[in-house]
Amino acid sequence: MQKNPQKTLTRFIGLQAMGNLTARKDTALLKKLLQGTREADQEALVAGLELLSDSDLRSSFADLSCPCLSLFGQFDTLVPLQTKLNMQALVPNIETQLFENSSHSLFISESELFCKRVIAFICG
């Protein structure tokens, strides 16, 4: 990342959409949404990646007592579908939704369904 931050960002954006039918469109939209924004602080990005790599919050999920919704993309290469099953084992009353035409950026790929599902959960 430190050698070529722009290339790293481009690759990460590609990972967000990889595998679904609308990957090119989703990637283009993510890039467009980032246009004109400030470049992210490199130290903060590295720290964030390290946090993701080093953190295991499964025991914290098992202690949740509030309503919980977890959304998953069928083609997500960053969060595999096995995670959905693991979450259900940790938090038996968790609500989950599988977005069948999405990868990691399901809020882009299936934005209407995403919004409906989140609103339905909040309004309960």
C-alpha positions as a printed NumPy array, in Angstrom:
array([[  0.   ,   0.   ,   0.   ],
       [  2.756,   2.444,   0.855],
       [  4.489,   2.019,  -2.519],
       [  1.427,   2.68 ,  -4.628],
       [ -1.661,   3.71 ,  -2.622],
       [ -3.774,   4.402,  -5.729],
       [ -3.141,   0.925,  -7.117],
       [ -4.001,  -0.591,  -3.737],
       [ -7.253,   1.37 ,  -3.591],
       [ -8.164,   0.274,  -7.118],
       [ -7.545,  -3.362,  -6.222],
       [ -9.589,  -3.037,  -3.04 ],
       [-12.494,  -1.488,  -4.947],
       [-12.307,  -4.406,  -7.384],
       [-12.514,  -6.871,  -4.489],
       [-15.693,  -5.173,  -3.277],
       [-17.529,  -6.211,  -6.444],
       [-15.642,  -9.296,  -7.624],
       [-17.782, -12.244,  -8.613],
       [-21.209, -10.756,  -9.123],
       [-22.938, -10.103, -12.434],
       [-22.726,  -6.327, -12.089],
       [-19.08 ,  -6.184, -10.968],
       [-17.956,  -3.708, -13.635],
       [-20.892,  -1.394, -13.033],
       [-20.462,  -1.596,  -9.259],
       [-16.724,  -0.922,  -9.498],
       [-17.339,   2.094, -11.712],
       [-19.922,   3.455,  -9.268],
       [-17.607,   2.977,  -6.27 ],
       [-14.815,   4.809,  -8.125],
       [-17.214,   7.606,  -9.076],
       [-18.353,   7.978,  -5.472],
       [-14.722,   8.405,  -4.414],
       [-13.932,  11.045,  -7.044],
       [-13.286,  14.442,  -5.575],
       [-12.778,  13.119,  -2.065],
       [ -9.628,  13.695,  -0.069],
       [ -6.962,  11.047,  -0.269],
       [ -7.079,   8.851,   2.802],
       [ -4.316,   9.106,   5.374],
       [ -1.923,   6.211,   4.668],
       [ -1.164,   5.583,   8.34 ],
       [ -4.874,   5.348,   9.11 ],
       [ -5.429,   2.886,   6.254],
       [ -2.547,   0.679,   7.392],
       [ -3.803,   0.797,  10.978],
       [ -7.302,  -0.147,   9.799],
       [ -6.022,  -3.119,   7.822],
       [ -3.95 ,  -4.269,  10.776],
       [ -6.994,  -3.975,  13.023],
       [ -9.033,  -6.118,  10.638],
       [ -6.248,  -8.653,  10.439],
       [ -5.609,  -8.86 ,  14.18 ],
       [ -9.136,  -8.62 ,  15.613],
       [-11.307, -11.588,  16.516],
       [-14.643, -10.353,  17.799],
       [-16.478, -13.686,  17.797],
       [-16.679, -13.87 ,  21.583],
       [-18.146, -10.354,  21.631],
       [-20.827, -11.382,  19.136],
       [-21.779, -14.317,  21.353],
       [-22.502, -11.829,  24.179],
       [-24.884,  -9.663,  22.146],
       [-28.325,  -9.308,  23.673],
       [-29.733,  -6.675,  21.319],
       [-31.407,  -7.411,  17.987],
       [-28.797,  -8.017,  15.297],
       [-28.934,  -8.094,  11.506],
       [-26.086,  -9.442,   9.384],
       [-26.134,  -9.067,   5.62 ],
       [-24.099, -11.268,   3.286],
       [-23.341, -11.316,  -0.426],
       [-23.438, -14.652,  -2.26 ],
       [-20.222, -13.836,  -4.146],
       [-18.346, -12.013,  -1.376],
       [-14.636, -12.855,  -1.517],
       [-13.852, -10.787,   1.603],
       [-16.465, -12.325,   3.926],
       [-17.129, -15.937,   2.895],
       [-20.584, -17.488,   3.263],
       [-19.285, -19.724,   6.049],
       [-19.263, -16.566,   8.164],
       [-23.064, -16.502,   7.957],
       [-23.262, -19.977,   9.459],
       [-20.673, -19.097,  12.089],
       [-22.641, -15.999,  13.084],
       [-25.855, -17.999,  13.38 ],
       [-24.086, -20.489,  15.659],
       [-22.726, -17.69 ,  17.866],
       [-25.928, -15.648,  18.   ],
       [-28.88 , -18.006,  17.463],
       [-31.471, -15.193,  17.316],
       [-29.529, -13.179,  14.733],
       [-31.396, -12.138,  11.61 ],
       [-29.467, -12.745,   8.414],
       [-30.076, -11.938,   4.779],
       [-28.241, -13.428,   1.838],
       [-28.096, -11.149,  -1.189],
       [-27.987, -13.622,  -4.063],
       [-26.693, -11.209,  -6.717],
       [-24.031,  -9.421,  -4.674],
       [-20.504,  -9.633,  -3.463],
       [-19.139,  -7.431,  -0.646],
       [-20.705,  -4.176,  -1.86 ],
       [-24.279,  -5.443,  -1.629],
       [-25.452,  -1.932,  -0.744],
       [-24.4  ,  -1.   ,  -4.303],
       [-25.343,  -4.172,  -6.2  ],
       [-28.787,  -4.576,  -4.675],
       [-29.35 ,  -1.153,  -3.166],
       [-33.152,  -1.27 ,  -3.194],
       [-33.318,  -4.654,  -1.455],
       [-30.574,  -3.537,   0.948],
       [-32.509,  -0.426,   1.977],
       [-35.79 ,  -2.315,   2.324],
       [-34.164,  -4.99 ,   4.486],
       [-32.41 ,  -2.515,   6.788],
       [-35.548,  -0.367,   7.161],
       [-37.661,  -3.448,   7.906],
       [-35.186,  -4.505,  10.588],
       [-35.087,  -1.053,  12.19 ],
       [-38.846,  -0.623,  12.107],
       [-39.241,  -4.202,  13.313]])
